[in-house]
Tab-separated table of N, CA and C in Angstrom:
chain	number	residue	atom	x	y	z
Q	1477	ASP	N	52.466	54.699	40.190
Q	1477	ASP	CA	53.067	56.008	40.173
Q	1477	ASP	C	52.351	56.930	39.432
Q	1478	THR	N	51.741	57.895	39.602
Q	1478	THR	CA	50.786	58.788	38.790
Q	1478	THR	C	51.656	60.320	38.505
Q	1479	SER	N	53.097	60.200	38.801
Q	1479	SER	CA	53.360	61.926	38.821
Q	1479	SER	C	53.783	61.994	37.262
Q	1480	GLU	N	53.490	61.310	36.234
Q	1480	GLU	CA	53.698	61.582	34.811
Q	1480	GLU	C	52.226	61.868	34.334
Q	1481	TRP	N	51.038	61.715	35.086
Q	1481	TRP	CA	49.646	61.907	34.525
Q	1481	TRP	C	49.400	63.321	34.664
Q	1482	GLY	N	48.689	63.710	33.454
Q	1482	GLY	CA	48.220	65.214	33.287
Q	1482	GLY	C	49.588	66.005	32.511
Q	1483	LYS	N	50.421	65.301	32.279
Q	1483	LYS	CA	51.589	65.947	31.520
Q	1483	LYS	C	51.507	65.655	30.100
Q	1484	GLY	N	51.796	66.562	29.092
Q	1484	GLY	CA	52.053	66.219	27.842
Q	1484	GLY	C	50.490	65.955	27.389
Q	1485	LEU	N	50.645	64.585	26.752
Q	1485	LEU	CA	49.355	64.003	26.140
Q	1485	LEU	C	48.470	63.348	27.043
Q	1486	THR	N	48.745	63.151	28.372
Q	1486	THR	CA	48.449	61.969	29.393
Q	1486	THR	C	47.217	62.868	30.084
Q	1487	LYS	N	46.433	62.042	30.647
Q	1487	LYS	CA	45.198	62.632	31.250
Q	1487	LYS	C	45.863	62.651	33.198
Q	1488	SER	N	44.899	63.333	33.736
Q	1488	SER	CA	45.191	63.420	35.024
Q	1488	SER	C	44.552	62.684	35.847
Q	1489	VAL	N	44.820	62.544	37.243
Q	1489	VAL	CA	44.187	61.723	38.126
Q	1489	VAL	C	42.763	62.218	38.349
Q	1490	ASP	N	42.491	63.465	38.189
Q	1490	ASP	CA	41.325	63.898	38.242
Q	1490	ASP	C	40.237	63.162	37.048
Q	1491	LYS	N	40.883	63.395	36.264
Q	1491	LYS	CA	40.069	62.740	34.823
Q	1491	LYS	C	39.773	61.314	35.074
Q	1492	LEU	N	40.646	60.695	35.478
Q	1492	LEU	CA	40.069	59.295	35.948
Q	1492	LEU	C	39.270	59.130	37.065
Q	1493	HIS	N	39.445	59.878	37.775
Q	1493	HIS	CA	38.377	60.009	39.085
Q	1493	HIS	C	37.094	60.233	38.279
Q	1494	GLU	N	36.817	61.326	37.228
Q	1494	GLU	CA	35.691	61.503	36.521
Q	1494	GLU	C	35.121	60.490	35.752
Q	1495	GLU	N	36.238	59.508	35.304
Q	1495	GLU	CA	35.505	58.492	34.421
Q	1495	GLU	C	34.985	57.417	35.454
Q	1496	LEU	N	35.650	57.220	36.639
Q	1496	LEU	CA	35.075	56.519	37.458
Q	1496	LEU	C	33.593	56.786	38.208
Q	1497	THR	N	33.763	57.912	38.618
Q	1497	THR	CA	32.550	58.413	39.032
Q	1497	THR	C	31.232	58.521	38.038
Q	1498	GLY	N	31.759	58.844	36.712
Q	1498	GLY	CA	30.783	58.945	35.586
Q	1498	GLY	C	30.366	57.486	35.029
Q	1499	HIS	N	30.852	56.530	35.573
Q	1499	HIS	CA	30.648	55.084	35.269
Q	1499	HIS	C	31.321	54.898	33.729
Q	1500	GLU	N	32.310	55.521	33.538
Q	1500	GLU	CA	32.622	55.360	32.171
Q	1500	GLU	C	33.916	54.325	32.170
Q	1501	ALA	N	34.235	53.793	33.342
Q	1501	ALA	CA	35.504	52.930	33.374
Q	1501	ALA	C	35.087	52.210	35.059
Q	1502	GLU	N	35.708	51.246	35.437
Q	1502	GLU	CA	35.801	50.634	36.749
Q	1502	GLU	C	37.136	50.026	36.856
Q	1503	LEU	N	37.418	49.763	38.119
Q	1503	LEU	CA	38.734	49.443	38.473
Q	1503	LEU	C	38.600	47.913	38.886
Q	1504	GLU	N	39.552	47.003	38.752
Q	1504	GLU	CA	39.404	45.502	39.150
Q	1504	GLU	C	40.612	45.144	39.633
Q	1505	ILE	N	40.872	43.956	40.582
Q	1505	ILE	CA	42.261	43.661	40.872
Q	1505	ILE	C	42.161	42.353	40.048
Q	1506	TRP	N	43.507	42.328	39.497
Q	1506	TRP	CA	43.828	41.043	38.687
Q	1506	TRP	C	44.980	40.347	39.328
Q	1507	LYS	N	45.195	39.212	39.586
Q	1507	LYS	CA	46.220	38.242	39.862
Q	1507	LYS	C	47.166	37.769	38.810
Q	1508	GLY	N	48.371	38.732	38.645
Q	1508	GLY	CA	49.107	38.536	37.654
Q	1508	GLY	C	49.989	37.125	37.620
Q	1509	PRO	N	51.202	37.249	36.893
Q	1509	PRO	CA	52.247	35.963	36.700
Q	1509	PRO	C	52.873	36.104	38.094
Q	1510	GLY	N	53.028	34.837	38.868
Q	1510	GLY	CA	53.828	34.946	40.219
Q	1510	GLY	C	53.121	35.260	41.488
Q	1511	GLY	N	51.804	35.385	40.943
Q	1511	GLY	CA	50.823	35.838	42.270
Q	1511	GLY	C	50.571	37.077	42.636
Q	1512	ALA	N	51.439	38.241	41.742
Q	1512	ALA	CA	51.185	39.795	42.132
Q	1512	ALA	C	50.158	40.077	41.712
Q	1513	PHE	N	49.259	41.153	42.491
Q	1513	PHE	CA	48.020	41.681	42.015
Q	1513	PHE	C	48.393	43.142	41.268
Q	1514	LYS	N	47.644	43.436	40.601
Q	1514	LYS	CA	47.564	44.453	39.716
Q	1514	LYS	C	46.360	44.964	39.485
Q	1515	VAL	N	46.385	46.326	39.408
Q	1515	VAL	CA	45.134	47.323	39.516
Q	1515	VAL	C	44.779	47.276	37.680
Q	1516	LEU	N	43.573	46.986	37.275
Q	1516	LEU	CA	43.352	47.114	35.879
Q	1516	LEU	C	42.017	47.916	35.609
Q	1517	ARG	N	42.043	48.893	34.624
Q	1517	ARG	CA	41.105	49.810	34.483
Q	1517	ARG	C	40.311	48.805	33.312
Q	1518	VAL	N	38.990	48.906	33.258
Q	1518	VAL	CA	38.409	48.267	32.257
Q	1518	VAL	C	37.351	49.494	31.646
Q	1519	THR	N	37.291	49.466	30.535
Q	1519	THR	CA	36.621	50.512	29.807
Q	1519	THR	C	35.912	49.853	28.472
Q	1520	HIS	N	34.663	50.500	27.930
Q	1520	HIS	CA	34.137	49.742	26.890
Q	1520	HIS	C	34.104	50.978	26.104
Q	1521	VAL	N	34.682	50.870	24.783
Q	1521	VAL	CA	34.709	51.639	23.695
Q	1521	VAL	C	33.804	51.412	22.294
Q	1522	LEU	N	33.107	52.381	22.204
Q	1522	LEU	CA	32.431	52.537	20.701
Q	1522	LEU	C	33.452	52.771	19.776
Q	1523	ARG	N	33.669	52.087	18.396
Q	1523	ARG	CA	34.438	52.675	17.420
Q	1523	ARG	C	33.715	52.543	16.315
Q	1524	ALA	N	33.075	53.744	15.740
Q	1524	ALA	CA	32.294	53.735	14.560
Q	1524	ALA	C	32.834	54.173	13.100
Q	1525	LYS	N	32.213	53.466	12.013
Q	1525	LYS	CA	32.509	53.799	11.100
Q	1525	LYS	C	31.601	54.568	10.440
Q	1526	VAL	N	31.364	56.114	10.550
Q	1526	VAL	CA	30.272	57.043	10.010
Q	1526	VAL	C	30.231	57.008	8.841
Q	1527	CYS	N	28.967	57.014	8.193
Q	1527	CYS	CA	28.887	57.086	6.704
Q	1527	CYS	C	27.672	57.559	6.557
Q	1528	SER	N	27.169	58.118	5.095
Q	1528	SER	CA	25.925	58.249	4.438
Q	1528	SER	C	25.660	57.126	3.737
Q	1529	GLU	N	24.213	57.330	2.998
Q	1529	GLU	CA	24.095	56.164	2.439
Q	1529	GLU	C	24.978	56.232	1.025
Q	1530	LYS	N	25.041	57.403	0.697
Q	1530	LYS	CA	26.065	57.862	-0.635
Q	1530	LYS	C	27.298	57.375	-0.309
Q	1531	SER	N	27.925	57.573	0.744
Q	1531	SER	CA	29.364	57.427	0.834
Q	1531	SER	C	29.757	55.945	1.296
Q	1532	LYS	N	28.642	55.300	1.907
Q	1532	LYS	CA	28.765	53.835	2.037
Q	1532	LYS	C	28.850	53.092	0.744
Q	1533	ALA	N	28.001	53.469	-0.240
Q	1533	ALA	CA	28.038	52.915	-1.650
Q	1533	ALA	C	29.180	52.930	-2.342
Q	1534	SER	N	30.126	53.946	-1.882
Q	1534	SER	CA	31.545	54.135	-2.655
Q	1534	SER	C	32.530	53.639	-1.672
Q	1535	GLY	N	32.102	53.193	-0.426
Q	1535	GLY	CA	33.056	52.594	0.587
Q	1535	GLY	C	33.890	53.672	1.474
Q	1536	LYS	N	33.487	54.649	1.502
Q	1536	LYS	CA	33.999	55.789	2.322
Q	1536	LYS	C	33.165	56.019	3.622
Q	1537	PHE	N	33.844	56.405	4.463
Q	1537	PHE	CA	33.164	56.695	5.810
Q	1537	PHE	C	34.047	57.818	6.449
Q	1538	LEU	N	33.859	58.430	7.455
Q	1538	LEU	CA	34.308	59.580	8.222
Q	1538	LEU	C	35.697	58.936	8.831
Q	1539	PHE	N	36.732	59.741	8.984
Q	1539	PHE	CA	37.979	59.222	9.666
Q	1539	PHE	C	38.617	60.391	10.432
Q	1540	ASN	N	38.566	60.349	11.975
Q	1540	ASN	CA	39.145	61.050	13.089
Q	1540	ASN	C	40.764	61.378	12.684
Q	1541	THR	N	41.283	62.387	12.353
Q	1541	THR	CA	42.584	62.341	12.105
Q	1541	THR	C	43.300	62.945	13.552
Q	1542	TRP	N	42.623	63.924	14.003
Q	1542	TRP	CA	43.261	64.688	15.485
Q	1542	TRP	C	42.260	65.153	16.238
Q	1543	GLN	N	42.494	65.394	17.461
Q	1543	GLN	CA	41.828	65.793	18.522
Q	1543	GLN	C	42.373	67.092	19.138
Q	1544	GLN	N	41.878	68.153	19.500
Q	1544	GLN	CA	42.497	69.137	20.355
Q	1544	GLN	C	41.756	69.249	21.753
Q	1545	PHE	N	42.740	69.509	22.737
Q	1545	PHE	CA	41.976	69.587	23.903
Q	1545	PHE	C	41.769	71.009	24.422
Q	1546	PRO	N	40.938	71.224	25.486
Q	1546	PRO	CA	40.368	72.457	25.805
Q	1546	PRO	C	41.714	73.385	25.974
Q	1547	ASP	N	42.490	73.133	26.490
Q	1547	ASP	CA	43.797	73.911	26.852
Q	1547	ASP	C	44.551	74.165	25.111
Q	1548	GLY	N	44.221	73.580	24.112
Q	1548	GLY	CA	44.797	74.052	22.919
Q	1548	GLY	C	45.948	73.020	22.574
Q	1549	ARG	N	46.225	71.786	23.342
Q	1549	ARG	CA	47.026	70.640	22.957
Q	1549	ARG	C	46.268	70.180	21.619
Q	1550	LYS	N	47.270	69.364	20.912
Q	1550	LYS	CA	46.651	68.761	19.838
Q	1550	LYS	C	47.338	67.271	19.915
Q	1551	ARG	N	46.559	66.196	19.406
Q	1551	ARG	CA	47.192	64.937	19.439
Q	1551	ARG	C	46.691	64.026	18.047
Q	1552	ALA	N	47.188	63.327	17.436
Q	1552	ALA	CA	46.968	62.814	16.328
Q	1552	ALA	C	45.947	61.494	16.883
Q	1553	ARG	N	44.917	61.409	16.210
Q	1553	ARG	CA	44.103	60.212	16.547
Q	1553	ARG	C	43.957	59.303	15.502
Q	1554	ASN	N	43.921	59.595	14.002
Q	1554	ASN	CA	44.067	58.692	12.878
Q	1554	ASN	C	43.286	57.069	13.322
Q	1555	GLY	N	41.929	57.317	13.570
Q	1555	GLY	CA	41.217	56.234	13.758
Q	1555	GLY	C	39.737	56.472	13.591
Q	1556	LEU	N	38.575	55.488	14.011
Q	1556	LEU	CA	37.303	55.393	13.681
Q	1556	LEU	C	36.863	56.600	14.812
Q	1557	LEU	N	35.699	57.108	14.923
Q	1557	LEU	CA	35.198	57.804	15.886
Q	1557	LEU	C	35.083	56.981	17.049
Q	1558	SER	N	35.332	57.418	18.234
Q	1558	SER	CA	35.256	56.524	19.468
Q	1558	SER	C	34.594	57.461	20.369
Q	1559	GLU	N	34.037	56.618	21.026
Q	1559	GLU	CA	33.145	57.055	22.167
Q	1559	GLU	C	33.305	55.999	23.618
Q	1560	LYS	N	33.504	56.609	24.721
Q	1560	LYS	CA	33.560	55.573	25.897
Q	1560	LYS	C	32.055	55.121	26.233
Q	1561	LEU	N	31.508	54.085	26.463
Q	1561	LEU	CA	30.270	53.728	27.071
Q	1561	LEU	C	30.280	53.895	28.474
Q	1562	CYS	N	29.119	54.304	28.771
Q	1562	CYS	CA	28.847	54.100	30.426
Q	1562	CYS	C	28.461	52.535	30.767
Q	1563	LEU	N	28.548	52.176	31.763
Q	1563	LEU	CA	28.624	50.829	32.196
Q	1563	LEU	C	26.960	50.283	32.352
Q	1564	LYS	N	26.231	51.336	32.180
Q	1564	LYS	CA	24.621	51.146	32.102
Q	1564	LYS	C	24.354	50.891	30.730
Q	1565	GLU	N	25.069	51.154	29.613
Q	1565	GLU	CA	24.770	50.785	28.452
Q	1565	GLU	C	25.370	49.664	27.874
Q	1566	ILE	N	25.731	48.889	28.821
Q	1566	ILE	CA	26.211	47.197	28.584
Q	1566	ILE	C	25.093	46.365	28.949
Q	1567	PRO	N	24.716	45.592	28.309
Q	1567	PRO	CA	25.088	45.262	26.900
Q	1567	PRO	C	24.730	45.950	25.887
Q	1568	ILE	N	25.584	46.352	25.111
Q	1568	ILE	CA	25.567	47.506	23.889
Q	1568	ILE	C	24.544	47.123	23.041
Q	1569	GLU	N	24.303	45.691	22.780
Q	1569	GLU	CA	23.036	45.216	21.729
Q	1569	GLU	C	21.915	46.092	22.149
Q	1570	GLU	N	21.681	46.042	23.471
Q	1570	GLU	CA	20.368	46.933	24.039
Q	1570	GLU	C	20.045	48.188	23.811
Q	1571	HIS	N	21.264	48.661	23.541
Q	1571	HIS	CA	21.398	50.090	23.557
Q	1571	HIS	C	22.043	50.875	22.461
Q	1572	LEU	N	22.134	50.190	21.163
Q	1572	LEU	CA	23.182	50.330	19.972
Q	1572	LEU	C	22.664	51.827	19.390
Q	1573	ARG	N	21.412	51.953	19.112
Q	1573	ARG	CA	20.993	52.964	18.285
Q	1573	ARG	C	21.108	54.311	19.348
Q	1574	ASP	N	20.804	54.293	20.536
Q	1574	ASP	CA	20.987	55.320	21.651
Q	1574	ASP	C	22.187	55.544	21.786
Q	1575	VAL	N	23.196	54.604	22.015
Q	1575	VAL	CA	24.722	54.791	22.044
Q	1575	VAL	C	25.350	55.548	20.739
Q	1576	CYS	N	25.023	55.185	19.627
Q	1576	CYS	CA	25.262	55.787	18.317
Q	1576	CYS	C	24.798	56.959	18.034
Q	1577	SER	N	23.563	57.539	18.513
Q	1577	SER	CA	23.025	58.956	18.354
Q	1577	SER	C	23.883	59.702	19.344
Q	1578	ARG	N	24.175	59.270	20.492
Q	1578	ARG	CA	24.853	59.943	21.487
Q	1578	ARG	C	26.408	60.325	21.220
Q	1579	ALA	N	27.153	59.219	20.602
Q	1579	ALA	CA	28.424	59.338	20.075
Q	1579	ALA	C	28.457	60.366	18.843
Q	1580	ILE	N	27.587	60.407	17.923
Q	1580	ILE	CA	27.402	61.637	17.051
Q	1580	ILE	C	27.414	62.723	17.541
Q	1581	THR	N	26.584	62.925	18.347
Q	1581	THR	CA	26.435	64.580	19.259
Q	1581	THR	C	27.430	64.627	19.951
Q	1582	GLU	N	27.814	63.909	20.851
Q	1582	GLU	CA	28.843	64.150	21.998
Q	1582	GLU	C	30.516	64.493	21.355
Q	1583	GLU	N	30.560	63.755	20.394
Q	1583	GLU	CA	31.705	64.168	19.437
Q	1583	GLU	C	32.019	65.009	18.415
Q	1584	GLU	N	30.436	65.646	18.254
Q	1584	GLU	CA	30.331	66.854	17.606
Q	1584	GLU	C	30.665	66.633	16.043
Q	1585	MET	N	29.956	65.491	15.709
Q	1585	MET	CA	30.019	65.229	14.244
Q	1585	MET	C	29.237	66.371	13.511
Q	1586	GLN	N	28.598	67.127	14.102
Q	1586	GLN	CA	27.774	68.177	13.610
Q	1586	GLN	C	28.646	69.187	13.125
Q	1587	ARG	N	29.743	69.172	13.436
Q	1587	ARG	CA	30.604	70.138	13.236
Q	1587	ARG	C	31.880	69.771	12.479
Q	1588	LEU	N	31.386	69.618	11.041
Q	1588	LEU	CA	32.741	69.091	10.221
Q	1588	LEU	C	33.529	70.377	9.613
Q	1589	GLU	N	34.892	69.998	9.986
Q	1589	GLU	CA	35.985	70.881	9.375
Q	1589	GLU	C	36.982	70.388	8.530
Q	1590	ALA	N	37.712	71.086	8.044
Q	1590	ALA	CA	39.046	70.563	7.248
Q	1590	ALA	C	39.917	70.173	8.296
Q	1591	SER	N	40.629	69.066	7.950
Q	1591	SER	CA	41.598	68.560	8.683
Q	1591	SER	C	42.571	69.503	9.379
Q	1592	THR	N	42.970	70.540	8.778
Q	1592	THR	CA	43.662	71.614	9.034
Q	1592	THR	C	43.332	72.661	10.035
Q	1593	PHE	N	41.865	72.598	10.056
Q	1593	PHE	CA	41.130	73.372	11.220
Q	1593	PHE	C	41.685	73.408	12.601
Q	1594	MET	N	41.774	74.586	13.441
Q	1594	MET	CA	42.297	74.500	14.695
Q	1594	MET	C	41.899	75.915	15.319
Q	1595	ILE	N	41.543	75.955	16.680
Q	1595	ILE	CA	41.335	77.138	17.369
Q	1595	ILE	C	42.389	77.631	18.201
Q	1596	THR	N	42.860	78.491	18.143
Q	1596	THR	CA	43.989	79.106	18.766
Q	1596	THR	C	43.179	80.298	19.755
Q	1597	GLN	N	44.349	80.645	20.605
Q	1597	GLN	CA	43.879	81.808	21.803
Q	1597	GLN	C	43.504	83.122	21.230
Q	1598	ASP	N	43.941	83.024	19.903
Q	1598	ASP	CA	43.546	84.457	19.243
Q	1598	ASP	C	42.161	84.412	18.556
Q	1599	ASP	N	41.644	83.343	18.251
Q	1599	ASP	CA	40.246	82.949	17.563
Q	1599	ASP	C	39.282	83.234	18.549
Q	1600	LYS	N	38.094	83.888	18.239
Q	1600	LYS	CA	37.057	83.975	18.974
Q	1600	LYS	C	36.316	82.567	19.061
Q	1601	PRO	N	35.817	82.193	20.310
Q	1601	PRO	CA	35.127	80.889	20.186
Q	1601	PRO	C	33.867	80.975	19.444
Q	1602	PRO	N	33.347	79.913	18.917
Q	1602	PRO	CA	32.090	79.428	18.033
Q	1602	PRO	C	30.926	80.243	19.448
Q	1603	ASN	N	29.823	80.837	18.787
Q	1603	ASN	CA	28.900	81.239	19.674
Q	1603	ASN	C	28.157	79.784	20.105
Q	1604	TYR	N	27.746	79.690	21.209
Q	1604	TYR	CA	26.936	78.685	21.815
Q	1604	TYR	C	25.136	78.842	21.456
Q	1605	ASP	N	24.582	77.923	21.138
Q	1605	ASP	CA	23.236	78.249	20.762
Q	1605	ASP	C	22.685	77.037	21.571
Q	1606	ALA	N	22.051	77.405	22.575
Q	1606	ALA	CA	21.255	76.227	23.498
Q	1606	ALA	C	20.193	75.682	22.506
Q	1607	GLU	N	19.597	76.206	21.646
Q	1607	GLU	CA	18.446	75.713	20.879
Q	1607	GLU	C	19.130	75.079	19.606
Q	1608	TYR	N	20.151	74.860	19.234
Q	1608	TYR	CA	21.007	74.113	18.372
Q	1608	TYR	C	20.502	72.734	18.263
Q	1609	LYS	N	20.123	72.170	17.292
Q	1609	LYS	CA	20.113	70.704	17.367
Q	1609	LYS	C	20.874	70.389	16.291
Q	1610	CYS	N	21.676	69.079	16.394
Q	1610	CYS	CA	22.438	68.407	15.372
Q	1610	CYS	C	21.625	67.991	14.335
Q	1611	PRO	N	22.218	68.380	13.083
Q	1611	PRO	CA	21.360	68.011	11.902
Q	1611	PRO	C	21.808	66.497	11.523
Q	1612	VAL	N	22.588	65.769	12.149
Q	1612	VAL	CA	23.088	64.499	11.694
Q	1612	VAL	C	22.256	63.546	12.499
Q	1613	LYS	N	21.537	62.756	11.566
Q	1613	LYS	CA	20.598	61.700	12.529
Q	1613	LYS	C	21.017	60.215	11.993
Q	1614	VAL	N	21.148	59.501	12.942
Q	1614	VAL	CA	21.283	58.063	12.787
Q	1614	VAL	C	20.325	57.411	12.006
Q	1615	ASP	N	20.420	56.601	10.816
Q	1615	ASP	CA	19.667	56.262	10.306
Q	1615	ASP	C	19.457	54.644	10.563
Q	1616	THR	N	20.829	54.056	10.692
Q	1616	THR	CA	20.733	52.784	10.828
Q	1616	THR	C	22.194	52.399	11.758
Q	1617	ALA	N	22.359	51.426	12.633
Q	1617	ALA	CA	23.494	51.285	13.541
Q	1617	ALA	C	23.559	49.632	13.357
Q	1618	THR	N	24.645	49.219	12.959
Q	1618	THR	CA	24.899	47.733	12.748
Q	1618	THR	C	26.323	47.461	13.520
Q	1619	MET	N	25.955	46.494	14.382
Q	1619	MET	CA	27.081	45.953	15.079
Q	1619	MET	C	28.153	45.042	14.200
Q	1620	LEU	N	29.323	45.229	14.139
Q	1620	LEU	CA	30.284	44.558	13.328
Q	1620	LEU	C	31.115	43.520	13.846
Q	1621	GLU	N	31.559	44.156	15.210
Q	1621	GLU	CA	32.485	43.231	15.677
Q	1621	GLU	C	32.845	43.540	17.248
Q	1622	HIS	N	32.919	42.602	18.147
Q	1622	HIS	CA	33.481	42.761	19.533
Q	1622	HIS	C	34.476	42.180	19.769
Q	1623	SER	N	35.686	43.086	20.468
Q	1623	SER	CA	37.065	42.692	20.664
Q	1623	SER	C	37.410	42.973	21.884
Q	1624	ALA	N	38.640	42.386	22.520
Q	1624	ALA	CA	38.767	42.570	23.809
Q	1624	ALA	C	40.513	42.790	23.882
Q	1625	GLN	N	41.136	43.780	24.229
Q	1625	GLN	CA	42.739	44.149	24.365
Q	1625	GLN	C	43.092	44.326	25.472
Q	1626	VAL	N	44.258	44.072	26.409
Q	1626	VAL	CA	44.688	44.395	27.374
Q	1626	VAL	C	46.046	45.228	27.053
Q	1627	GLU	N	46.298	46.226	27.366
Q	1627	GLU	CA	47.535	46.824	27.302
Q	1627	GLU	C	47.745	48.164	28.268
Q	1628	ASN	N	48.772	48.556	28.281
Q	1628	ASN	CA	49.166	49.888	28.999
Q	1628	ASN	C	48.448	50.864	28.453
Q	1629	SER	N	47.976	51.822	29.328
Q	1629	SER	CA	46.943	52.809	28.725
Q	1629	SER	C	47.918	54.042	28.260
Q	1630	ALA	N	47.846	54.902	27.293
Q	1630	ALA	CA	48.402	55.908	26.710
Q	1630	ALA	C	48.031	56.944	27.584
Q	1631	SER	N	46.748	57.060	28.104
Q	1631	SER	CA	46.251	58.210	28.879
Q	1631	SER	C	46.672	58.169	30.274
Q	1632	TYR	N	46.853	57.285	30.863
Q	1632	TYR	CA	47.529	57.074	32.145
Q	1632	TYR	C	48.436	55.948	32.358
Q	1633	PRO	N	49.783	56.582	32.025
Q	1633	PRO	CA	50.875	55.920	32.062
Q	1633	PRO	C	51.221	54.671	33.270
Q	1634	GLY	N	51.353	53.546	33.393
Q	1634	GLY	CA	51.593	52.488	34.089
Q	1634	GLY	C	50.452	51.985	34.587
Q	1635	LEU	N	49.237	52.374	33.788
Q	1635	LEU	CA	47.880	51.679	34.295
Q	1635	LEU	C	47.178	50.732	33.404
Q	1636	LEU	N	47.384	49.430	33.587
Q	1636	LEU	CA	46.839	48.396	32.695
Q	1636	LEU	C	45.584	48.512	32.405
Q	1637	THR	N	44.971	48.550	31.204
Q	1637	THR	CA	43.664	48.638	30.880
Q	1637	THR	C	43.092	47.524	29.869
Q	1638	LEU	N	41.930	46.846	30.447
Q	1638	LEU	CA	41.145	46.189	29.501
Q	1638	LEU	C	40.118	46.861	28.554
Q	1639	TYR	N	40.603	47.019	27.149
Q	1639	TYR	CA	39.550	47.606	26.532
Q	1639	TYR	C	38.660	46.919	25.797
Q	1640	HIS	N	37.277	46.942	25.914
Q	1640	HIS	CA	36.366	46.144	25.348
Q	1640	HIS	C	35.742	47.028	23.966
Q	1641	LEU	N	36.160	46.749	22.998
Q	1641	LEU	CA	35.953	47.551	21.690
Q	1641	LEU	C	34.942	46.793	20.864
Q	1642	TYR	N	33.625	47.781	20.511
Q	1642	TYR	CA	32.763	47.564	19.704
Q	1642	TYR	C	32.648	48.353	18.641
Q	1643	THR	N	32.950	47.564	17.520
Q	1643	THR	CA	33.002	48.243	16.145
Q	1643	THR	C	31.755	48.069	15.499
Q	1644	VAL	N	31.349	49.357	15.163
Q	1644	VAL	CA	29.900	49.510	14.549
Q	1644	VAL	C	29.969	50.265	13.369
Q	1645	GLU	N	28.927	50.307	12.367
Q	1645	GLU	CA	28.707	51.054	11.278
Q	1645	GLU	C	27.387	51.708	11.541
Q	1646	ILE	N	27.729	53.120	11.342
Q	1646	ILE	CA	26.297	54.068	11.618
Q	1646	ILE	C	26.258	54.996	10.529
Q	1647	GLU	N	24.901	54.283	9.805
Q	1647	GLU	CA	24.589	55.197	8.418
Q	1647	GLU	C	23.827	56.494	8.999
Q	1648	CYS	N	24.159	57.524	8.409
Q	1648	CYS	CA	23.515	58.738	8.843
Q	1648	CYS	C	23.028	59.490	7.443
Q	1649	SER	N	22.025	60.318	8.059
Q	1649	SER	CA	21.436	61.348	7.091
Q	1649	SER	C	22.036	62.620	7.850
Q	1650	GLY	N	21.867	63.646	6.914
Q	1650	GLY	CA	22.187	64.984	7.390
Q	1650	GLY	C	24.002	65.287	7.380
Q	1651	LEU	N	24.657	64.417	6.844
Q	1651	LEU	CA	26.164	64.683	6.938
Q	1651	LEU	C	26.570	65.720	5.484
């Protein structure tokens, strides 16, 4: 049942289609207890402790407190930087530095703001600069842990999801 998808803090059917066609997720059929078949979404997620050399020495790293959607909705994150991996980036060990660099750029780590910052309808959007280069550079990327969890997806209610979680430490310059 997808009737609640795309409402509140959930994602739409179109967004799942984008994940699948963009190779950020795949669907598998699993046989559950009693022989019933279930659709399982499988995704691989980078979770990164992002730090500078100086902040690492004092045990500090960046923490993602919240996310704002393009339509203005906001949700609490309270976790490490996270980025879905493309299936072609697995095994991650063969692509670790490139994946970490992509995560820093795509998650816009180059734009650090106060935790209270928010764009509203009345705000003028930032100017787009096609020549802009992210000043944050990955110096080292270290794999810390790989774990797997199966749970009901918060993004797609009712869809069971297998999350492959790769926790890494990314030491950067330019923060």
